[in-house]
mmCIF file of C-alpha atoms and ligand atoms in Angstrom:
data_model
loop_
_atom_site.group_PDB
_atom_site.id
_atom_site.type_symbol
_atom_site.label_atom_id
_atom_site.label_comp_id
_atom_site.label_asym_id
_atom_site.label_seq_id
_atom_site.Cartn_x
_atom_site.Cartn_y
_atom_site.Cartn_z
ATOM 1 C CA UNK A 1 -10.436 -14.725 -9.117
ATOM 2 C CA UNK A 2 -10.375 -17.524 -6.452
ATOM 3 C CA UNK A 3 -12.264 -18.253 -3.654
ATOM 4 C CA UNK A 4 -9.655 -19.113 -0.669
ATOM 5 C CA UNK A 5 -10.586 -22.063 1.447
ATOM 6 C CA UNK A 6 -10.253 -21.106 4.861
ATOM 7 C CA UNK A 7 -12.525 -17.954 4.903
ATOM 8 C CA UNK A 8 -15.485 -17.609 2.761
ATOM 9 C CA UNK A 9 -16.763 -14.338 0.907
ATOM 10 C CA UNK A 10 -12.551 -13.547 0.492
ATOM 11 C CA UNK A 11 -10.937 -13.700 -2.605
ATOM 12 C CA UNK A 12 -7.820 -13.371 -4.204
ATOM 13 C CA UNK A 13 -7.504 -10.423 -6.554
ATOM 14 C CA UNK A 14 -3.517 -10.638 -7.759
ATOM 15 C CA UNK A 15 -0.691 -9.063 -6.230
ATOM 16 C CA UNK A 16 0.263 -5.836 -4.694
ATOM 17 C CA UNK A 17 2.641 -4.713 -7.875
ATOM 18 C CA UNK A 18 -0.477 -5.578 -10.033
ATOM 19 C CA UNK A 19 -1.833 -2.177 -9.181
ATOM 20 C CA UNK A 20 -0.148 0.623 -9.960
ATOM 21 C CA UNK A 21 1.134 3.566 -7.019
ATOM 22 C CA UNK A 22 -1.448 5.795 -6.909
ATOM 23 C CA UNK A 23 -4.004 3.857 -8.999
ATOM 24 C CA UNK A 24 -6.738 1.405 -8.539
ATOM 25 C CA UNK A 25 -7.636 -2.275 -10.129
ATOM 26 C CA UNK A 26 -11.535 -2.988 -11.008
ATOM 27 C CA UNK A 27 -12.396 -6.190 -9.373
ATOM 28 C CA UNK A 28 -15.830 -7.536 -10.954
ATOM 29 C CA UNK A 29 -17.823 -9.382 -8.351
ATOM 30 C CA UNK A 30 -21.563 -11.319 -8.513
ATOM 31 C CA UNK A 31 -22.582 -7.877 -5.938
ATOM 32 C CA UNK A 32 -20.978 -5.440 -8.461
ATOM 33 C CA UNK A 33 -17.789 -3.672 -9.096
ATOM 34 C CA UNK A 34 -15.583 -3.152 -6.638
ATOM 35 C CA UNK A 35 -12.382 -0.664 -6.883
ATOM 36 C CA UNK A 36 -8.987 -1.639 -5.411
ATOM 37 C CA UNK A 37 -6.537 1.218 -4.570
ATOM 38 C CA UNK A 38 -2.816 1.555 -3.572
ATOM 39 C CA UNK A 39 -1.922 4.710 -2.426
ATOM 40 C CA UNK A 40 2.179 5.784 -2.247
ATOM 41 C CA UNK A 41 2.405 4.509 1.123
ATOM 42 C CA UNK A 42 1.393 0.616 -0.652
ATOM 43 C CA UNK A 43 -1.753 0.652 1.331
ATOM 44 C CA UNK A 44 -4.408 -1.154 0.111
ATOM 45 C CA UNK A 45 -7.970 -0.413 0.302
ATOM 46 C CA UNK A 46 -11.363 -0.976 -1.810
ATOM 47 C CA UNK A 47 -14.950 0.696 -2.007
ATOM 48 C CA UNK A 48 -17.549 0.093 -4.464
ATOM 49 C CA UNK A 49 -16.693 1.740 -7.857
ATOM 50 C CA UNK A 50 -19.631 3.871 -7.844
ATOM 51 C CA UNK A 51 -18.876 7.784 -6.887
ATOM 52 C CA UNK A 52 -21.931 8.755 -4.339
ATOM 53 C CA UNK A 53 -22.027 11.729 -6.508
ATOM 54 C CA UNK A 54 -23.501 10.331 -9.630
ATOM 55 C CA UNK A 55 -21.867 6.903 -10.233
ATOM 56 C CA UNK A 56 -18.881 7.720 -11.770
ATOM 57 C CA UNK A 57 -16.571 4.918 -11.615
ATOM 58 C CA UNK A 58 -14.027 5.815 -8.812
ATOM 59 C CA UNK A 59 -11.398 3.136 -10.144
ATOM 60 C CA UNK A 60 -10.544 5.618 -12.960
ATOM 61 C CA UNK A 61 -9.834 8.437 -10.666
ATOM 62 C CA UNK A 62 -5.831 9.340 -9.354
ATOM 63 C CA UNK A 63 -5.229 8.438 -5.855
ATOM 64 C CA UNK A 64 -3.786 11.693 -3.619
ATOM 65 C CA UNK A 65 -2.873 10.367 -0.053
ATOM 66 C CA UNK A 66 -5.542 8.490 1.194
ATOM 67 C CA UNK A 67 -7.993 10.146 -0.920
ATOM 68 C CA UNK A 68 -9.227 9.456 -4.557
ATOM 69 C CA UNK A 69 -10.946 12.247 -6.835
ATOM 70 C CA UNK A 70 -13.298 11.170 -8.988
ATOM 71 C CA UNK A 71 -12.629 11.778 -12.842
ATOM 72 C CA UNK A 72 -16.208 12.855 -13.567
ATOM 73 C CA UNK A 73 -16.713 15.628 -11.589
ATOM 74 C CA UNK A 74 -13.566 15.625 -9.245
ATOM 75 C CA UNK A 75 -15.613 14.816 -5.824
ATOM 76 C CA UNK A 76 -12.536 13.709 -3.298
ATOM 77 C CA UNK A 77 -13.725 10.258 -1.243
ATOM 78 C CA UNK A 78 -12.186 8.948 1.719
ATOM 79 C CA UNK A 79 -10.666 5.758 0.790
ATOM 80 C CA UNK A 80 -10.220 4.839 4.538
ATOM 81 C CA UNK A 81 -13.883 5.004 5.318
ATOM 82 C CA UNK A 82 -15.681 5.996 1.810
ATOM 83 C CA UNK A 83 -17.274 9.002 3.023
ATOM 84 C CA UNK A 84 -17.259 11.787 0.774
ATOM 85 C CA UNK A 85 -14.836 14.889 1.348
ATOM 86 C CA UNK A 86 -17.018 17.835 2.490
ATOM 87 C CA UNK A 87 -18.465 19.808 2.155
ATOM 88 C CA UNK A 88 -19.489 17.370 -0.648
ATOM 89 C CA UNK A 89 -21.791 14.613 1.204
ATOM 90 C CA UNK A 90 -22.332 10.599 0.736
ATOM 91 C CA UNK A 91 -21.036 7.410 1.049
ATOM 92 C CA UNK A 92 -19.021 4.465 -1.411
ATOM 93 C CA UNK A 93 -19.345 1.463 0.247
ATOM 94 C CA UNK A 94 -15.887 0.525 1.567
ATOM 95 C CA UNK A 95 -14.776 -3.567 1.447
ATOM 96 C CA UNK A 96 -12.530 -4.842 4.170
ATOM 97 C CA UNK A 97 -9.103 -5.753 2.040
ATOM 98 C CA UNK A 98 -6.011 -7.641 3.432
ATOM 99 C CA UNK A 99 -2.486 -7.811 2.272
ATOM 100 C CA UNK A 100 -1.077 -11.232 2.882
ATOM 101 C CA UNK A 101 2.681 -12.100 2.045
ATOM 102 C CA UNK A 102 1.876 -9.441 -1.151
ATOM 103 C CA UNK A 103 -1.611 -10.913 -2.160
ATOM 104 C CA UNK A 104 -4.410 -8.839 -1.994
ATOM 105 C CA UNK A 105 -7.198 -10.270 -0.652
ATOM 106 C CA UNK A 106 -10.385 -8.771 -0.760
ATOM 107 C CA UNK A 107 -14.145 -9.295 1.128
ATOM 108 C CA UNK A 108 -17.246 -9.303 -0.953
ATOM 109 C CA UNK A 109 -19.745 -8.148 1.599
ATOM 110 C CA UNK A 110 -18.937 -4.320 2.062
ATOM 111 C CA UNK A 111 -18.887 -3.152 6.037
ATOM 112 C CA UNK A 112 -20.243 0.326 5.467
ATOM 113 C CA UNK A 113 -22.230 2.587 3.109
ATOM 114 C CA UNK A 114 -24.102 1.822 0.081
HETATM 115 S S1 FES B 201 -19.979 11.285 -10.270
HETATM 116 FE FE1 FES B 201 -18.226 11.446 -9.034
HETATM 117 S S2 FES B 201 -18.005 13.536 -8.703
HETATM 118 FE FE2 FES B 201 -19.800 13.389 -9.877
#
């Protein structure tokens, strides 16, 4: 993991092809672990890998549209926003994520939720 040098708090997590369609990449940061997802359509996005539900860990769940389920107890999450499907209810806390000429680059500090 490197720290790029013209914005702080972004990093460099690999490459777009590192993740798998439909699957997700744990990213280990100083703030906790952080889940990075590619869905069919190769976009990218990345919430904290903690279900809302009860923790499970969200990067081990299968990716359905923009949605992931979670493998403990098969809660769906928004990736886009991290909100909970309902009528289940709660948050992941989503990380802003960039695709630059196919590297993934990823924020630390998350813009919503918990
Ligand atoms: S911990 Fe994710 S659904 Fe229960």
């Amino acid at each position: 993991m490197q720290t790029t040098n013209n914005q702080q708090n972004w990093v460099e997590v690999g490459r777009i092809e590192d993740i798998p369609l439909l699957g997700a990449r744990l990213v280990k940061s100083p703030k906790g672990d952080i889940a990075v997802f590619r869905t069919q359509g190769d976009e990218i996005f990345a919430l904290r890998d903690k279900c809302p539900h009860k923790g499970g860990p969200l990067s081990q769940g299968i990716v359905h549209g923009k949605k992931v389920a979670c493998p403990l107890h098969d809660w769906k999450i928004h990736l886009d926003t991290g909100l909970a499907v309902a009528p289940d209810e709660g948050c992941a806390a989503r990380f802003p994520v960039e695709v630059r000429d196919g590297l993934i680059y990823l924020s630390l500090e998350p813009d919503s939720g918990r």
